[in-house]
PDB file of C-alpha atoms in Angstrom:
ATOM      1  CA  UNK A  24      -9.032 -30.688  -5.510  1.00  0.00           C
ATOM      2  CA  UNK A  25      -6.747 -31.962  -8.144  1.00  0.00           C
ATOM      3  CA  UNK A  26      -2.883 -31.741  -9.065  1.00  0.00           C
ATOM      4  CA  UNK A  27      -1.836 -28.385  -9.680  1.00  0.00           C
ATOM      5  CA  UNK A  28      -1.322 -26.500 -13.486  1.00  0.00           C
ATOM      6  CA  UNK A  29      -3.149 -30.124 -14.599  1.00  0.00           C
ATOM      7  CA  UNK A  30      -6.729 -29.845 -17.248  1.00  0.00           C
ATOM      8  CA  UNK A  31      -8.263 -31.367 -14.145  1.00  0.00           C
ATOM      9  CA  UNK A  32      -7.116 -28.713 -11.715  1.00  0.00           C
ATOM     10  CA  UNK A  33      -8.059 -26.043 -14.212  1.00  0.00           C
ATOM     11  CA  UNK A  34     -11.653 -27.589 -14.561  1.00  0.00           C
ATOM     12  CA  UNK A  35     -11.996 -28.032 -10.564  1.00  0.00           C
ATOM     13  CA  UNK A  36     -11.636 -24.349 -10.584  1.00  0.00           C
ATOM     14  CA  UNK A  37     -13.758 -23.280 -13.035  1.00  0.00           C
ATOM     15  CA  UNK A  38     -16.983 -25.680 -12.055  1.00  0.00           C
ATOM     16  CA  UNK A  39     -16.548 -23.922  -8.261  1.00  0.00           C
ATOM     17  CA  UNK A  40     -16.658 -20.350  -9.497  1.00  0.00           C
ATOM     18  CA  UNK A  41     -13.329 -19.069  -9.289  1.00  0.00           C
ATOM     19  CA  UNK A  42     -13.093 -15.703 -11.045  1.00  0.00           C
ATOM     20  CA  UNK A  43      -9.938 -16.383 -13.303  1.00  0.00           C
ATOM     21  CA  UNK A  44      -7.514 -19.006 -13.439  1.00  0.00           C
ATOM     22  CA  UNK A  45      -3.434 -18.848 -12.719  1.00  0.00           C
ATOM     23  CA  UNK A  46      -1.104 -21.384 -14.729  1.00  0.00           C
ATOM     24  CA  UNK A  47       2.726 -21.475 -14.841  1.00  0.00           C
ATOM     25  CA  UNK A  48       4.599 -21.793 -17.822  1.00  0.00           C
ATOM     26  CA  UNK A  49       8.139 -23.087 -19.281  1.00  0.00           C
ATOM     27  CA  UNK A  50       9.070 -24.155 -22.644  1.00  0.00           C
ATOM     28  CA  UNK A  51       9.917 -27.934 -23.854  1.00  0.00           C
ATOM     29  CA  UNK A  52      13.282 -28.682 -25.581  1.00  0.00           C
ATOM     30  CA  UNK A  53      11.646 -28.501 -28.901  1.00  0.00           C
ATOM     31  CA  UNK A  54       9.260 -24.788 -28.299  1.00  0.00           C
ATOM     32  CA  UNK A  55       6.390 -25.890 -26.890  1.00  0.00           C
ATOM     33  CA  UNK A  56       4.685 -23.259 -23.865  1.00  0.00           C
ATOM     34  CA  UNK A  57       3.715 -26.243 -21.469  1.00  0.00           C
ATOM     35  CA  UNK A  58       2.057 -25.830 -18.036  1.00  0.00           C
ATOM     36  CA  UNK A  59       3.886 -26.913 -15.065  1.00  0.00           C
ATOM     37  CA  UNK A  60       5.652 -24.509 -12.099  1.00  0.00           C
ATOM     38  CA  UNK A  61       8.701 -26.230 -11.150  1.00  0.00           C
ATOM     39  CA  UNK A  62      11.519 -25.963 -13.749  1.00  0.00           C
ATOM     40  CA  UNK A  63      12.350 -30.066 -13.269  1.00  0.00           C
ATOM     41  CA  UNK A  64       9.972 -32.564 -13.737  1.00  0.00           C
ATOM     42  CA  UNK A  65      10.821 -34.512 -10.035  1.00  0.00           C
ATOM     43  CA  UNK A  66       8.065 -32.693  -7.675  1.00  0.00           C
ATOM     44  CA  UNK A  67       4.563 -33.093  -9.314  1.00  0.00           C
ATOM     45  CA  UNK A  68       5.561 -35.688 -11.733  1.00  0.00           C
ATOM     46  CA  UNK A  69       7.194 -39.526 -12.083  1.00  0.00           C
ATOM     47  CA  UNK A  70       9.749 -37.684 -14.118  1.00  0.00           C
ATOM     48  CA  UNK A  71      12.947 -36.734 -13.443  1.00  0.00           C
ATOM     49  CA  UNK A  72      15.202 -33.690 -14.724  1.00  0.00           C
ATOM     50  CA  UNK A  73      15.136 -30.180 -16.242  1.00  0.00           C
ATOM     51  CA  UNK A  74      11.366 -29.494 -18.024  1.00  0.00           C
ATOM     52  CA  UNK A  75      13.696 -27.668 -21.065  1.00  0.00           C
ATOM     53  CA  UNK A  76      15.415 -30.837 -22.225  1.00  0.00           C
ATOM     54  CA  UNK A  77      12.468 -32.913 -22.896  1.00  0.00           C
ATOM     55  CA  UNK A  78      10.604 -32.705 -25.934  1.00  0.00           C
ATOM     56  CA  UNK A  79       6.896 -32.249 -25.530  1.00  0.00           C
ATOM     57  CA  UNK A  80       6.541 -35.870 -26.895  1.00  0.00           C
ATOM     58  CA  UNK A  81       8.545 -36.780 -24.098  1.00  0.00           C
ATOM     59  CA  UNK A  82       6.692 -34.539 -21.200  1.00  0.00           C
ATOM     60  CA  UNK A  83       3.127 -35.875 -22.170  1.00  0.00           C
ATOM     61  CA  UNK A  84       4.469 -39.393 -20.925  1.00  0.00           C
ATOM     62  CA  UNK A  85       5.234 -38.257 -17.316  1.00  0.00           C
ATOM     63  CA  UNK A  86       1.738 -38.942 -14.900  1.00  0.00           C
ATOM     64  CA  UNK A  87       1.233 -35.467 -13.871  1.00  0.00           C
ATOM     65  CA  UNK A  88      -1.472 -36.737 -10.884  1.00  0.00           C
ATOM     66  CA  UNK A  89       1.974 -39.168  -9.237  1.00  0.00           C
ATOM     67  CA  UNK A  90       2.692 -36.884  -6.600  1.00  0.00           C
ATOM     68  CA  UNK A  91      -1.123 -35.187  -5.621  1.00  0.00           C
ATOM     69  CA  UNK A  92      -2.205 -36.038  -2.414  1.00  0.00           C
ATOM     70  CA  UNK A  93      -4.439 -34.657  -0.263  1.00  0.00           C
ATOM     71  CA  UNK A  94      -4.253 -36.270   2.958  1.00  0.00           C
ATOM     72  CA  UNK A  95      -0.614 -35.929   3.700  1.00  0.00           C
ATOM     73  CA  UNK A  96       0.329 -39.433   1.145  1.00  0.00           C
ATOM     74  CA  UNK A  97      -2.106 -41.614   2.728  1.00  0.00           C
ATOM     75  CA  UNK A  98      -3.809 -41.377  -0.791  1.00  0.00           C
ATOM     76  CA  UNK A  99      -2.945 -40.707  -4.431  1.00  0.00           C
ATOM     77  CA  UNK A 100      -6.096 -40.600  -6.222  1.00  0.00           C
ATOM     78  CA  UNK A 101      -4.799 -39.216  -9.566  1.00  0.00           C
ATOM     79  CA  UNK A 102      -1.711 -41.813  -9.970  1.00  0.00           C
ATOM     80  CA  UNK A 103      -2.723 -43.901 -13.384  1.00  0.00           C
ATOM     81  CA  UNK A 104      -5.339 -41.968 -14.170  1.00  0.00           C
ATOM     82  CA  UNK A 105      -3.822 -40.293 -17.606  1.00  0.00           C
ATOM     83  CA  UNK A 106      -3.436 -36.871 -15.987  1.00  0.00           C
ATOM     84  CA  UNK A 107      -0.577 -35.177 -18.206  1.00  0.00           C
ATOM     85  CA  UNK A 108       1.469 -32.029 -18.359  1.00  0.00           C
ATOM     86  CA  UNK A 109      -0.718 -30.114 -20.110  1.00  0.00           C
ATOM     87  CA  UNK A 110       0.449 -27.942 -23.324  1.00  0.00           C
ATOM     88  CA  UNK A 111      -0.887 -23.495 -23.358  1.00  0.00           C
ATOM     89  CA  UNK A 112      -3.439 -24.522 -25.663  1.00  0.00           C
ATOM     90  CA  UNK A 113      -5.027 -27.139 -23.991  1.00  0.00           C
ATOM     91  CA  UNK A 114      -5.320 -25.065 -21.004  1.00  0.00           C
ATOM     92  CA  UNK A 115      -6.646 -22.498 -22.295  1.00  0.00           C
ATOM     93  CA  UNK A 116      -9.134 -24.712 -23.705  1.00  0.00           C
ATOM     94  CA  UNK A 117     -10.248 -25.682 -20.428  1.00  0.00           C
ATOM     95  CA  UNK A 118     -10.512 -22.348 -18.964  1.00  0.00           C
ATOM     96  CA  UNK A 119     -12.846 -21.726 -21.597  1.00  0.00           C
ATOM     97  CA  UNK A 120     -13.988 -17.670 -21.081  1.00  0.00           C
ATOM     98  CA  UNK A 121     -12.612 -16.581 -18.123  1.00  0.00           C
ATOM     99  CA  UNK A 122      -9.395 -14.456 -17.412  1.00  0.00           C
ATOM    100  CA  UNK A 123      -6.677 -16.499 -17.232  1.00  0.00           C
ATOM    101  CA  UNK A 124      -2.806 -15.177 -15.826  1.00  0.00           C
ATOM    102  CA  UNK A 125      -0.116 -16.715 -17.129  1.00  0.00           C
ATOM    103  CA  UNK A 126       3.016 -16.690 -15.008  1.00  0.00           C
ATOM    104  CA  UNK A 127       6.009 -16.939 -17.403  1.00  0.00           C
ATOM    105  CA  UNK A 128       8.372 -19.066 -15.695  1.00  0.00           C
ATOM    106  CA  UNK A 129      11.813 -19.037 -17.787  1.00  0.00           C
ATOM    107  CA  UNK A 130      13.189 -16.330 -20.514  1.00  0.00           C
ATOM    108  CA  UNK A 131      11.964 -19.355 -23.363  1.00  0.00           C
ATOM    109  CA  UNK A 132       8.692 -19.067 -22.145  1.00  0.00           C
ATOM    110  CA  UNK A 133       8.793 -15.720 -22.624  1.00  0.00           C
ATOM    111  CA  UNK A 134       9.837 -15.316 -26.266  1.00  0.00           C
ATOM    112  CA  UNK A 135       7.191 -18.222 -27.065  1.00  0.00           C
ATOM    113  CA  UNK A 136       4.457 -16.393 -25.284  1.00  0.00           C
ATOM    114  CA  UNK A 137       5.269 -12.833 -26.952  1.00  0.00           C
ATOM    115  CA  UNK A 138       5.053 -14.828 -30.350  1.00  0.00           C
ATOM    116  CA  UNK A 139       1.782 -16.844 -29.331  1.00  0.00           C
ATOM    117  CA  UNK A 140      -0.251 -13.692 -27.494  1.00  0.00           C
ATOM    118  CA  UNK A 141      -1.175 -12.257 -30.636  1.00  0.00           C
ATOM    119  CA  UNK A 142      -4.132 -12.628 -32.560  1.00  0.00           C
ATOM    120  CA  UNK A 143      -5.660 -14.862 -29.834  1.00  0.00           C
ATOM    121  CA  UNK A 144      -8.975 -15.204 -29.369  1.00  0.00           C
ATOM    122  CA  UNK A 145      -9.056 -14.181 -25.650  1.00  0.00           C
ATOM    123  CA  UNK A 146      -6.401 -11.880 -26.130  1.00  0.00           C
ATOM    124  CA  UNK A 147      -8.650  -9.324 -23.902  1.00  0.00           C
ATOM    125  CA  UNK A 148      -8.862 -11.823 -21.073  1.00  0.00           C
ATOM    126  CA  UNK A 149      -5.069 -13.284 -20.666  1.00  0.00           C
ATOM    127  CA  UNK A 150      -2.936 -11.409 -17.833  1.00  0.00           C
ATOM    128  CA  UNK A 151       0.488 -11.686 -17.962  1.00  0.00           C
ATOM    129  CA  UNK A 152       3.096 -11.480 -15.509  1.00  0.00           C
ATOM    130  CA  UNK A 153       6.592 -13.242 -13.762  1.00  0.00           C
ATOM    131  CA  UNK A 154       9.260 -12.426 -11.759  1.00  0.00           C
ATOM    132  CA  UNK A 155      11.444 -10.364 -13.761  1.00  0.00           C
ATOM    133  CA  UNK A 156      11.681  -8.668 -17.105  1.00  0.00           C
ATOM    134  CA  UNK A 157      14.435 -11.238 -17.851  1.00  0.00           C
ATOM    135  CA  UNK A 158      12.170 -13.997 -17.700  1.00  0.00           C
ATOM    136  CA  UNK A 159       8.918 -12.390 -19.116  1.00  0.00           C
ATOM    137  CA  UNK A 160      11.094 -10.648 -21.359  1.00  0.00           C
ATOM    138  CA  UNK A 161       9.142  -9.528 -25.019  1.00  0.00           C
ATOM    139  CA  UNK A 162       5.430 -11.242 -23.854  1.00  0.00           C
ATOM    140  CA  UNK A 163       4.726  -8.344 -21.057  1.00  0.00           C
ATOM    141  CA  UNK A 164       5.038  -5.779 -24.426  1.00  0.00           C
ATOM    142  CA  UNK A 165       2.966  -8.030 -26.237  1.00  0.00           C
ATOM    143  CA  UNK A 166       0.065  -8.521 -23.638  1.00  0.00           C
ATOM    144  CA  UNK A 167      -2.485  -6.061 -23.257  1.00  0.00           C
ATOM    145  CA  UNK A 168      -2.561  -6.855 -19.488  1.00  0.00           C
ATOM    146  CA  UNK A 169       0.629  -6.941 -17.701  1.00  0.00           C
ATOM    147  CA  UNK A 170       1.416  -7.738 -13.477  1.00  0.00           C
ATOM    148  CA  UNK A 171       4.272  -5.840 -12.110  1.00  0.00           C
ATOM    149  CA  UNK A 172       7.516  -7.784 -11.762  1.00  0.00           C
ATOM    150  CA  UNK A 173       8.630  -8.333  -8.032  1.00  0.00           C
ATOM    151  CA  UNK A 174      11.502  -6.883  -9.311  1.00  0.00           C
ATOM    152  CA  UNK A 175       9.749  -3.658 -10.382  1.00  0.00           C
ATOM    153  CA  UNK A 176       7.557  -3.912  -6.547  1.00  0.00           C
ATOM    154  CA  UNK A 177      10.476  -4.105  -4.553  1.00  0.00           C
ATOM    155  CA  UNK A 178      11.605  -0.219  -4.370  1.00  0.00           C
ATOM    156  CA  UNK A 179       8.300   0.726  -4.724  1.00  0.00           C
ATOM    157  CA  UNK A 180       7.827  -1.234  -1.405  1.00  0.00           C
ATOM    158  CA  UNK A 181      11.070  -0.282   0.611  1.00  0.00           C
ATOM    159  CA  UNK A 182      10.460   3.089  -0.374  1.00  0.00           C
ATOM    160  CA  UNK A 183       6.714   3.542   0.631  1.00  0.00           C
ATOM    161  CA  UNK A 184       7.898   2.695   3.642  1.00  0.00           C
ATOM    162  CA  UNK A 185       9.652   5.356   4.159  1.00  0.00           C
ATOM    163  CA  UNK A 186       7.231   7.546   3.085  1.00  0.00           C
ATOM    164  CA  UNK A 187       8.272   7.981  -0.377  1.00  0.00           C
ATOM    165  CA  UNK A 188       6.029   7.847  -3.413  1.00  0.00           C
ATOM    166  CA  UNK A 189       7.455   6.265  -6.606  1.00  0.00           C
ATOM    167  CA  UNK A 190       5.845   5.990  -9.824  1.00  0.00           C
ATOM    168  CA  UNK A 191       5.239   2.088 -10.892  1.00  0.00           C
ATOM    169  CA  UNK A 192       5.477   1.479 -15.345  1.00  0.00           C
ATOM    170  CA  UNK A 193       2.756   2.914 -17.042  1.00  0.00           C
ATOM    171  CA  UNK A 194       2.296   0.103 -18.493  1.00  0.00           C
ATOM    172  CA  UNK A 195       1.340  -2.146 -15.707  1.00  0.00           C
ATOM    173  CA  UNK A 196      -2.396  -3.524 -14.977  1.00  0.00           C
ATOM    174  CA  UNK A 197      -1.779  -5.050 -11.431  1.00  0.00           C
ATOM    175  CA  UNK A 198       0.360  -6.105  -8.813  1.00  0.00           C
ATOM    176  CA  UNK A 199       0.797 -10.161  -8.158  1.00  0.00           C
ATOM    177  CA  UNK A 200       2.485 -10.167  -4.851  1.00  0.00           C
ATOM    178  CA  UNK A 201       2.791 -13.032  -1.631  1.00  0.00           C
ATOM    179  CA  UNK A 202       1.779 -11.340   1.863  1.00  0.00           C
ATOM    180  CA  UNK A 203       5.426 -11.221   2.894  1.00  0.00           C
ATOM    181  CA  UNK A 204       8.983 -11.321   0.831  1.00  0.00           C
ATOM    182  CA  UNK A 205      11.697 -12.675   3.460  1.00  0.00           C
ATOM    183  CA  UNK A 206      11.003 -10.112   6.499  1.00  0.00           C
ATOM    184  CA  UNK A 207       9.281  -7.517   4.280  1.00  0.00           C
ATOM    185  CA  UNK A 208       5.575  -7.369   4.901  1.00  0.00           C
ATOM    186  CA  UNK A 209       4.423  -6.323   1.255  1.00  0.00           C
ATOM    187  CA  UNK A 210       0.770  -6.331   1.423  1.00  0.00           C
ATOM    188  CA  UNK A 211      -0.400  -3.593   3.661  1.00  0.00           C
ATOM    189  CA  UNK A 212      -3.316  -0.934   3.856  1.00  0.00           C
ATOM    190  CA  UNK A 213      -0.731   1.643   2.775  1.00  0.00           C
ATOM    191  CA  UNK A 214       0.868  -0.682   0.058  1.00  0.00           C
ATOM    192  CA  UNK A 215      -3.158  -1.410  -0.979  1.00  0.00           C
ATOM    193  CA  UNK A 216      -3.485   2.340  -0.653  1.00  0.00           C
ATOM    194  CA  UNK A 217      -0.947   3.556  -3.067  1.00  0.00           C
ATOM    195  CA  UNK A 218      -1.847   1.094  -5.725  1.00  0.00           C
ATOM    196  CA  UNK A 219      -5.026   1.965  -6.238  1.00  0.00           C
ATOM    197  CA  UNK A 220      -3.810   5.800  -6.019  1.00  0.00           C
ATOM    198  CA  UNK A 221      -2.035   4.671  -9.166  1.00  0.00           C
ATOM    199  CA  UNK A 222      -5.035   3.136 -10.842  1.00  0.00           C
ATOM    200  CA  UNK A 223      -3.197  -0.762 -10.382  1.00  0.00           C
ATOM    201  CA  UNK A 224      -4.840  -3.255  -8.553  1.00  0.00           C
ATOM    202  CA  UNK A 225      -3.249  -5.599  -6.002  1.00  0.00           C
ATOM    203  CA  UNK A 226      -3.732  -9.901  -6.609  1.00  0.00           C
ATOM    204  CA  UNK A 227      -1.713 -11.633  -3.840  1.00  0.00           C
ATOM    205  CA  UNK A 228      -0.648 -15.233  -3.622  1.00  0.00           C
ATOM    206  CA  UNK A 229      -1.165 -17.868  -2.503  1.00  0.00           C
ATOM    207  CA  UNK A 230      -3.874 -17.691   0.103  1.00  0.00           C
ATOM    208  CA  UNK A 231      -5.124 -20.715   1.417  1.00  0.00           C
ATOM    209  CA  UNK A 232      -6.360 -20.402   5.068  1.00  0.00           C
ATOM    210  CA  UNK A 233     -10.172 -18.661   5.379  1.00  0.00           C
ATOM    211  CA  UNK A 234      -8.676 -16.281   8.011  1.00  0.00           C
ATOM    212  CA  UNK A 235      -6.156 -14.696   5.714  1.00  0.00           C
ATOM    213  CA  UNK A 236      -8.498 -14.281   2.926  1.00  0.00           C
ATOM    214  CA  UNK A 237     -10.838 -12.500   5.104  1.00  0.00           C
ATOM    215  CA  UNK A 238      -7.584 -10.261   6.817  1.00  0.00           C
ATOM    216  CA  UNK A 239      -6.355  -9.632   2.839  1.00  0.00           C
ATOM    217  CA  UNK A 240     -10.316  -8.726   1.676  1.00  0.00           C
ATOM    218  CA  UNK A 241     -10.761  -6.082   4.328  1.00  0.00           C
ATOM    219  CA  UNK A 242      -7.515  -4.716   3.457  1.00  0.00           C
ATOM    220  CA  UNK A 243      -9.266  -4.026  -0.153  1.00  0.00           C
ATOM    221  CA  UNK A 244      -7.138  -6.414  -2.618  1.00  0.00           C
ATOM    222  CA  UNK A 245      -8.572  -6.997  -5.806  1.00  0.00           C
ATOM    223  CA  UNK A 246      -8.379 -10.965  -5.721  1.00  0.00           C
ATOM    224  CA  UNK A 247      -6.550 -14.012  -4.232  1.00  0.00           C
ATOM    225  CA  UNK A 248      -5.183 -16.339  -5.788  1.00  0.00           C
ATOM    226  CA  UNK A 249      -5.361 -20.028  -3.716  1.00  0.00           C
ATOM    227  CA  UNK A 250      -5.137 -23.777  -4.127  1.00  0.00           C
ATOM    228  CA  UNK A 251      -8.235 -24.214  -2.941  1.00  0.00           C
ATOM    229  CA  UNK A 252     -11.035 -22.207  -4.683  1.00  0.00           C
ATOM    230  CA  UNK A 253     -14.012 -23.579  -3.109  1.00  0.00           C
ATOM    231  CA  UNK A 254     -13.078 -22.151   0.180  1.00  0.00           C
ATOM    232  CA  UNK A 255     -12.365 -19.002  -1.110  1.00  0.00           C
ATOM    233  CA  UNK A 256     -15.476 -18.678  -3.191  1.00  0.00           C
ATOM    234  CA  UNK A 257     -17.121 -19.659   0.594  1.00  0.00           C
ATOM    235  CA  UNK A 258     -15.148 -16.472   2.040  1.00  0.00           C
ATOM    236  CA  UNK A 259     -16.852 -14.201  -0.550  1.00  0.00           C
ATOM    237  CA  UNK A 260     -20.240 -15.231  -0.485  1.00  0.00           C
ATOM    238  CA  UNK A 261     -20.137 -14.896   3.001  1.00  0.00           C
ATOM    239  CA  UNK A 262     -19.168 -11.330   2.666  1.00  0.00           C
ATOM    240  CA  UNK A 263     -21.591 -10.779   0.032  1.00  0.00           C
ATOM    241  CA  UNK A 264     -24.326 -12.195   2.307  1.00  0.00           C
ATOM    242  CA  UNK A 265     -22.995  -9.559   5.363  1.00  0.00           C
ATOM    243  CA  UNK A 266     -23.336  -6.608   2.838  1.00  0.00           C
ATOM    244  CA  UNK A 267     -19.302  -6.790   2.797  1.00  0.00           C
ATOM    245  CA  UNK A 268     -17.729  -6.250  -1.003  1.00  0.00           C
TER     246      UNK A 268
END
């Protein structure tokens, strides 16, 4: 385990055989796509205030490991240890071949991923997606792979529910969903169902306890996405072993 959206976190996951990697991305005050979820610096950082209004210079001085622990703050095993917010590039460095999803976290992001997506190198392997067409805003045109918006999920949801079918964007690749929104169980065998129907698979976050993977597998998703890809890639091969896909 290491601190989350971090080059260590990203190599963790690929040395334990995770399938694709998920970062989070904003913009710095001066148009740099750097990797971090939260849109202040307070929660996974010694830094304080709004991501936007520093300058990359200034981000890369913030210890990005201050706030990982994994026993519940009895330890902090990353504190001093030159962990930094990371820029796009130097992520995608460290994920190296595999597919990687990039979750566009603010309309800035947006406009400097839809400018940086083409002529990639692993333009065939990057996923994009976000929570709304405001924030993803000209990148999902300019991917080749685009997740469905939650906004674009939500009648689809409510109304297959009642039984009614709706067409989902032609344009879409996939569905990156939690179990639940609020009281609304989204991932179902009939939600699962209807996806595929459509030719779109179904990735849902974040799933970190064995049992739920398991529950979410047998349901037929297409992948997980969880903090702790170890355990999941334990979950699989277990399946594998049973004769289970």
């Amino acid at each position: 385990m290491a601190p989350e959206n971090t080059v260590p976190s990203i190599r963790h996951g690929v040395e334990v055989g995770a399938q694709a990697i998920e970062i989070d991305l904003h913009a710095s005050k001066d148009g740099t796509l750097v990797v971090i979820h939260d849109p202040t610096l307070e929660r996974t950082t010694d830094g304080a205030g709004p991501v936007d209004q520093r300058t990359m210079a200034e981000l890369q001085t913030f210890d990005a490991g201050f706030r990982f622990t994994p026993d519940e703050g009895k330890s902090f095993p990353f504190r001093g240890q030159g962990v930094r917010i990371p820029t796009l590039n130097e992520a995608m460095e460290a994920i190296g071949d595999l597919p990687a999803i990039l979750e566009v976290k603010s309309a800035a992001a947006g406009r400097l991923l839809a400018e940086w997506l083409p002529g990639q190198s692993g333009y065939d392997r990057i996923i994009v997606g976000g929570f709304n067409s405001d924030e993803v805003g000209p990148a999902g045109a300019a991917a080749r792979w685009r997740c469905a918006y939650q906004t674009d999920l939500l009648g689809f949801v409510l109304w297959g529910k009642l039984g009614v079918r709706r067409p989902l964007p032609s344009d879409l690749t996939a569905a990156m969903v939690p179990v639940r929104k609020g009281a609304v169980r989204i991932v179902t065998r009939g939600f699962v169902r209807r996806m595929h129907a459509q030719g779109k698979g179904v990735f849902v976050w974040t799933v970190n306890r064995p049992d739920e993977m398991r529950q979410l597998l047998d349901l037929g998703v297409d992948g997980l996405i969880s903090d702790y890809p170890a355990v999941l890639r334990r979950v699989v091969e277990e399946r594998w072993a049973a004769g289970q896909e």
